[in-house]
Short mmCIF file of C-alpha atoms in Angstrom, two decimals:
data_model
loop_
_atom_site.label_atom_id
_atom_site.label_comp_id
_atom_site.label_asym_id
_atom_site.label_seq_id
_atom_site.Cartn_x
_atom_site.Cartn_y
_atom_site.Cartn_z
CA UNK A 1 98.50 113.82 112.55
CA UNK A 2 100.09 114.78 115.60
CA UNK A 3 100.95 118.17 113.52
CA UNK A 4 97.52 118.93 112.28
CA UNK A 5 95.91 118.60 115.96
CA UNK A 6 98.47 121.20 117.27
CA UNK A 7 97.94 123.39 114.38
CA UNK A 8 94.25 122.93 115.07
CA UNK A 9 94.94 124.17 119.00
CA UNK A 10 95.28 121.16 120.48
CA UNK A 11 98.04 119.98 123.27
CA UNK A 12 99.75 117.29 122.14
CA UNK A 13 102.60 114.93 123.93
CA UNK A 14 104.18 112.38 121.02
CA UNK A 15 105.96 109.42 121.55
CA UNK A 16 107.80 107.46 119.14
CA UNK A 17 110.51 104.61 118.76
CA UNK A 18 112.58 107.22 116.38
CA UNK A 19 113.66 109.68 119.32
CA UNK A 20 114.11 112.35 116.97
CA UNK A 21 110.62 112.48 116.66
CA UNK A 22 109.80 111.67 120.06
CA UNK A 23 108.38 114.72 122.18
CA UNK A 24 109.34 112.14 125.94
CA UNK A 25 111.59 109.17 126.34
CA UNK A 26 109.19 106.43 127.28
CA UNK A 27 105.52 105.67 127.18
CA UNK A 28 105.29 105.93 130.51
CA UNK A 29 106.85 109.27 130.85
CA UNK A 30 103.87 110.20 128.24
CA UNK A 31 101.36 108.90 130.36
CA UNK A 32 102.61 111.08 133.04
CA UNK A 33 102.97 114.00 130.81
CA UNK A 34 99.37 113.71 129.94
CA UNK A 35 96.71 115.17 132.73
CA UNK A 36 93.99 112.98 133.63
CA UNK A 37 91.47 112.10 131.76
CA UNK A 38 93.88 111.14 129.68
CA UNK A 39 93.13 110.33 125.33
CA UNK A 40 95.86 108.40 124.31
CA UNK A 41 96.06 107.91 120.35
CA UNK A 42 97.95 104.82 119.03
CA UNK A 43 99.39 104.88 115.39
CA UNK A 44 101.36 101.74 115.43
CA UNK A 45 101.59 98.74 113.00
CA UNK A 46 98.71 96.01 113.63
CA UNK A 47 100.02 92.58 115.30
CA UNK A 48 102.63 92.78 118.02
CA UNK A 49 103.78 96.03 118.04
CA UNK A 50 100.05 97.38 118.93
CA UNK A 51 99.01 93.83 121.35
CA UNK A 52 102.14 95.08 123.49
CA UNK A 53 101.38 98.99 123.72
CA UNK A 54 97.97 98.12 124.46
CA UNK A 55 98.72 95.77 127.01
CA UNK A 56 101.06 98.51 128.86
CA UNK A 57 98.32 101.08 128.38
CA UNK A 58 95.90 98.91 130.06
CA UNK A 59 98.48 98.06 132.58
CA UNK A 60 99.23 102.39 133.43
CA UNK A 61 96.52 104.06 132.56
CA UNK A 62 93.50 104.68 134.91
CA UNK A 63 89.93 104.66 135.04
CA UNK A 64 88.00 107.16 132.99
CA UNK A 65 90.81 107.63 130.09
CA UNK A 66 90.38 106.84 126.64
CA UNK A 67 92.68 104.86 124.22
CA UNK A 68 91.91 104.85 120.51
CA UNK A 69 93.74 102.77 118.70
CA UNK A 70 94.06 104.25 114.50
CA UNK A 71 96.20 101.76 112.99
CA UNK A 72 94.65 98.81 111.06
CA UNK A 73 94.17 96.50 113.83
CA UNK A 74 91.88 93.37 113.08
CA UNK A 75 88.31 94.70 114.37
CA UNK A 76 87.63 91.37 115.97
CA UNK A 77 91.15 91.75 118.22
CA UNK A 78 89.48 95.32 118.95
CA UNK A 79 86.18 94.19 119.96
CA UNK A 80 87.90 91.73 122.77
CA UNK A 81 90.63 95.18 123.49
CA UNK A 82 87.23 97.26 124.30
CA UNK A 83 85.79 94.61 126.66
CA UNK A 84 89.56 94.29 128.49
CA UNK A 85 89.95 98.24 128.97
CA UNK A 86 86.03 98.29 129.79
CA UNK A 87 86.81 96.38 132.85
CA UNK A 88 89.46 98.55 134.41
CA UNK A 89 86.80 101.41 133.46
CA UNK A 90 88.99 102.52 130.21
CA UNK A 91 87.43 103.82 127.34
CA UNK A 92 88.53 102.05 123.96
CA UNK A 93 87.38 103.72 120.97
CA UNK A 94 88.83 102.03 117.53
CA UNK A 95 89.33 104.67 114.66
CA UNK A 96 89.74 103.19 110.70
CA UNK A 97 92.41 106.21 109.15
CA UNK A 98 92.76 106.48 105.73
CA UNK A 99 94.39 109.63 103.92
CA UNK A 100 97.86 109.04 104.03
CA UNK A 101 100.74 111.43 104.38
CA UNK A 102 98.55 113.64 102.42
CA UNK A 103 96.43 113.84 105.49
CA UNK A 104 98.48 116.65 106.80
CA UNK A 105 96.92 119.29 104.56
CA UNK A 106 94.27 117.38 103.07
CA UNK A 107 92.95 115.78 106.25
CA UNK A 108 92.18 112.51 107.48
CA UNK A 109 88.99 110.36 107.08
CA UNK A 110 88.01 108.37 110.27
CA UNK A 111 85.99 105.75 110.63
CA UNK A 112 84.88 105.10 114.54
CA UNK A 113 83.75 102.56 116.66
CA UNK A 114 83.08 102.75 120.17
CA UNK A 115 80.66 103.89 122.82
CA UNK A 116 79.11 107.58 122.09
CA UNK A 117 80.52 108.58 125.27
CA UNK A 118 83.46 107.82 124.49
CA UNK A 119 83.59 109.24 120.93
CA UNK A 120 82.18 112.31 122.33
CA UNK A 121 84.66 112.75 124.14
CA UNK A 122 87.56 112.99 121.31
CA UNK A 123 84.78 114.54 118.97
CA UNK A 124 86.86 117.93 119.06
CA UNK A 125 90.14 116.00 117.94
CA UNK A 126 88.08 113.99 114.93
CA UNK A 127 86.66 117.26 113.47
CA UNK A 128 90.26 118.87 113.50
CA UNK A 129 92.14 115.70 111.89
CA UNK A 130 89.05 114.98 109.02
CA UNK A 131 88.17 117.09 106.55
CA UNK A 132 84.33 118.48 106.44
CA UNK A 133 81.98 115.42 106.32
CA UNK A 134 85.35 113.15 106.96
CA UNK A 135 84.71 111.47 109.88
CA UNK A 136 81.53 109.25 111.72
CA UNK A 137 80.52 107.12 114.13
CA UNK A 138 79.92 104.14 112.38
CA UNK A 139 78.75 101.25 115.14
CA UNK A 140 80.24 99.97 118.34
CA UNK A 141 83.42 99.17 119.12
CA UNK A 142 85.21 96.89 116.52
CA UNK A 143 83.05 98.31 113.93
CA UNK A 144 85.66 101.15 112.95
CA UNK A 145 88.04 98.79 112.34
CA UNK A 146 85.44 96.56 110.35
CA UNK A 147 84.74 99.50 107.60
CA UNK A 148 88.29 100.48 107.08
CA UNK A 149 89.13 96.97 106.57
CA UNK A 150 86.84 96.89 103.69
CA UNK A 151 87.99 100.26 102.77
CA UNK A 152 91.12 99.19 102.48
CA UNK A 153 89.82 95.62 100.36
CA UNK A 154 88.08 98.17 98.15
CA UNK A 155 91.14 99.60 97.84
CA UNK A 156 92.86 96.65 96.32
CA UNK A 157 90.62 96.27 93.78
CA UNK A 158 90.96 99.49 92.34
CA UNK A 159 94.68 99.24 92.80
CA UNK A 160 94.65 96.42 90.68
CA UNK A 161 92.25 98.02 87.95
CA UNK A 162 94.47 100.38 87.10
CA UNK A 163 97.69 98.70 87.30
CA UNK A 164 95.73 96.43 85.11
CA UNK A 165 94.97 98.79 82.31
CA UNK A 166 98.30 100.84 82.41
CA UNK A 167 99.81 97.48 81.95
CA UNK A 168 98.10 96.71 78.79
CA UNK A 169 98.55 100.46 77.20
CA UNK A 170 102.10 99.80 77.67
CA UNK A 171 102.22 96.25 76.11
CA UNK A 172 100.23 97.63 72.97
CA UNK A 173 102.36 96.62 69.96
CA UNK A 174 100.10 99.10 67.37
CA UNK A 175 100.28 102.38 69.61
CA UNK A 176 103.03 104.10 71.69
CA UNK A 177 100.87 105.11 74.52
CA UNK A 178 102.46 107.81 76.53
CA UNK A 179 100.93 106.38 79.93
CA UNK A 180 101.83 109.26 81.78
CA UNK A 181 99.82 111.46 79.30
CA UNK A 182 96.88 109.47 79.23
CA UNK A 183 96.41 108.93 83.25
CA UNK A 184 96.44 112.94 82.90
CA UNK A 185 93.69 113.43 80.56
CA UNK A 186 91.79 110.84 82.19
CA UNK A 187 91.79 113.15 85.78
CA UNK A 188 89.92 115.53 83.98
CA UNK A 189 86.14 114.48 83.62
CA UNK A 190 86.82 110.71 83.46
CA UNK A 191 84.66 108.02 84.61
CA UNK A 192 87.76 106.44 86.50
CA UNK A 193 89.21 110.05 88.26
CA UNK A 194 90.13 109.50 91.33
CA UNK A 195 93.26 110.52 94.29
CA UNK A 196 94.63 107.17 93.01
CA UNK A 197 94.70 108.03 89.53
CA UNK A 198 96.38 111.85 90.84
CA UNK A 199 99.42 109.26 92.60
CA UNK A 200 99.75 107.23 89.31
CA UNK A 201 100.39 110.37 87.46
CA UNK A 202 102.93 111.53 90.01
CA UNK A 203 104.65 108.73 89.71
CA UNK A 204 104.27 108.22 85.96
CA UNK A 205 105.78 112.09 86.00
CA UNK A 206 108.55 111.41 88.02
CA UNK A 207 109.70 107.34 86.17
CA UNK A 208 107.87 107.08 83.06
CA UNK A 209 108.24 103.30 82.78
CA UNK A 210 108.42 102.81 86.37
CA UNK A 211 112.29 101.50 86.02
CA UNK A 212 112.73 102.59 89.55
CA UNK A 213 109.85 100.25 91.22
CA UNK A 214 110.70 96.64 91.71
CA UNK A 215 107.33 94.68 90.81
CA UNK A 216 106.88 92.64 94.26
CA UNK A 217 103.61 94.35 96.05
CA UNK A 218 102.75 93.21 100.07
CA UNK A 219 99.98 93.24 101.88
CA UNK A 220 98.98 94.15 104.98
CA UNK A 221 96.69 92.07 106.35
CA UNK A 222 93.34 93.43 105.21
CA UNK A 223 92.38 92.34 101.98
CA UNK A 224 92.91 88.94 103.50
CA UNK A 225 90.31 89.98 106.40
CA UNK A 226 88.11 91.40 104.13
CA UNK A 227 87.74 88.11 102.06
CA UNK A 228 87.99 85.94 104.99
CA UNK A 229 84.49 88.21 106.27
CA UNK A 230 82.95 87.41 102.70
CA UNK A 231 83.32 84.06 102.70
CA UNK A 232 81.68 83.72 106.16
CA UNK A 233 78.56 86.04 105.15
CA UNK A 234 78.77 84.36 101.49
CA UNK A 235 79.29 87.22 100.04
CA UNK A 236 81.08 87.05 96.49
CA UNK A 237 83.82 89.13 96.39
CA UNK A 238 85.81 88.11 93.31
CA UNK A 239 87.48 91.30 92.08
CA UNK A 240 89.12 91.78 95.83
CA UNK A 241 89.85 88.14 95.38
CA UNK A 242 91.77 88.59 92.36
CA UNK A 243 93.68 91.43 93.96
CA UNK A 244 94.97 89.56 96.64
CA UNK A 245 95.99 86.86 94.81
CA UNK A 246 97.78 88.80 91.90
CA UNK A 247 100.13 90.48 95.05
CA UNK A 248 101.13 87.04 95.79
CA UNK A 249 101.92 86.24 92.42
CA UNK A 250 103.95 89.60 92.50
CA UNK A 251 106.67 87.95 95.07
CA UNK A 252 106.91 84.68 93.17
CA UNK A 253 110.13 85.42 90.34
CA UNK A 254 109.60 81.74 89.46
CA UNK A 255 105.99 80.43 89.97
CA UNK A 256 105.50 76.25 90.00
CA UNK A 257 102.19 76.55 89.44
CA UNK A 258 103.10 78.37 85.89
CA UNK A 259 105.31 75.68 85.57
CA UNK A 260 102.79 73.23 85.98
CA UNK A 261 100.20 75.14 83.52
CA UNK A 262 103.09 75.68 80.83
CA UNK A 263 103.76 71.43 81.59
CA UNK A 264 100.24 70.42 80.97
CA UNK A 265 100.04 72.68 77.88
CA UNK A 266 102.78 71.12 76.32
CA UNK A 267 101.36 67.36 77.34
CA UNK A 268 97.75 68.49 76.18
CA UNK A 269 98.44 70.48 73.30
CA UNK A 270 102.02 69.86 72.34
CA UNK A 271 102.08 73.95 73.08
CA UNK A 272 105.97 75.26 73.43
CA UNK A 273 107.37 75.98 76.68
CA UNK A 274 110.30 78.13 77.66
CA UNK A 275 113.15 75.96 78.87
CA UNK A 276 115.57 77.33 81.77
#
């Protein structure tokens, strides 16, 4: 990001944990690199890491700056940030980024929440990172964070779809389904095209059976959000649902509750079991 807005003609001072990428030493040495008003842009993991570089930033900087905060923060822990920077006169502007390290050429779609003072005022560095079209101002502050968390429970769902239906080409006992082949073809006028389907058949290009991938999937956080929002507006969300729970599955080698199903089969059924 921080190389797009400079090729786009904008100043930029980085700071980062990894000091090879780090333009200054500190974050406070960055603050005083910066001239007032300052913008200061976080990237940083949601949880901890951002809750204690906010709280610093609302400790140093001053009055009439702006912080916007692009990682996947929780858009309710956002909402309370704006009112806390609000009150030392601070400017919080929250900014959902999706695009991934394709961003750099592609560019990066933003979706912002804030005050429209306060977007307008980093308007020129949102229409250098997005891509025509690829950025708005979607609600108050919070409510960036709000659509890229559904974005990103979308996201999981279609994840799943496909991993869903490569997994059952490949377990075809009549056909041998060149899976790399077929997510191809189907980039080219398909129903189901997408930039997803142009990573599978990356990947598919570069590990045909995926040898190289250990199946055990994580989440970050925001599928969970995005269901825990549903429930509370009663909204049924089952195919995110499924998602979420199929990445849990993912990190369980030996599952009890499959024991327990297999166990019941066998007592309702008299159905084999596998023994250990």
């Amino acid at each position: 990001m921080a190389a797009r807005l400079r090729a786009g003609g904008h100043e930029v001072v980085g700071y980062s944990l990894n000091s090879a990428l780090s333009d200054v030493p500190s974050l406070d040495e960055l603050i005083e690199r910066l001239p007032a008003p300052r913008v200061v842009w976080l990237m940083v993991p949601a949880g901890d890491a951002t809750e204690q570089t906010l709280e610093h930033l609302a400790a140093s900087l001053s009055s009439g700056d702006v912080v916007v905060d692009g990682g996947n923060s929780n858009f309710r822990h956002s909402m309370r940030k704006a009112a806390l920077f609000a009150e030392r006169g601070i400017d919080f502007v929250d900014a959902g980024t999706s695009g991934g390290i394709g961003g750099l050429e592609e560019g990066y779609c933003l979706m912002v929440g804030g005050t429209p003072e306060a977007v307008g005022r980093i308007q020129p560095a949102l229409t250098t990172l997005a891509p025509e079209n690829g950025w708005a101002h979607v609600g108050p502050s919070g409510a960036g964070h709000f659509v890229k968390m559904v974005h990103n429970g979308i996201e999981y769902g279609l994840l799943q779809a496909y991993a869903e239906g490569l997994d059952i080409l490949r377990g075809s006992a009549e056909f041998d389904v060149d899976l790399h082949q077929v997510a191809e073809v189907w980039r080219h006028g398909s129903v189901v095209r997408s930039w997803l389907l142009d990573l599978a058949v990356r990947a598919l290009a570069d590990d045909p059976n995926l040898e190289r991938v250990a199946g055990y999937v994580d989440d970050s956080g925001e599928g969970r959000w995005t269901l825990i929002e549903a429930i509370g507006e009663s909204v049924p969300s089952p195919a995110v649902a499924a998602a979420l729970f199929a990445r849990f599955a993912s990190r369980r080698d030996d599952s009890f509750a499959m024991k327990v199903i297999a166990a019941l089969r066998r007592e309702f059924g008299g159905h084999a079991v596998k023994e250990e």
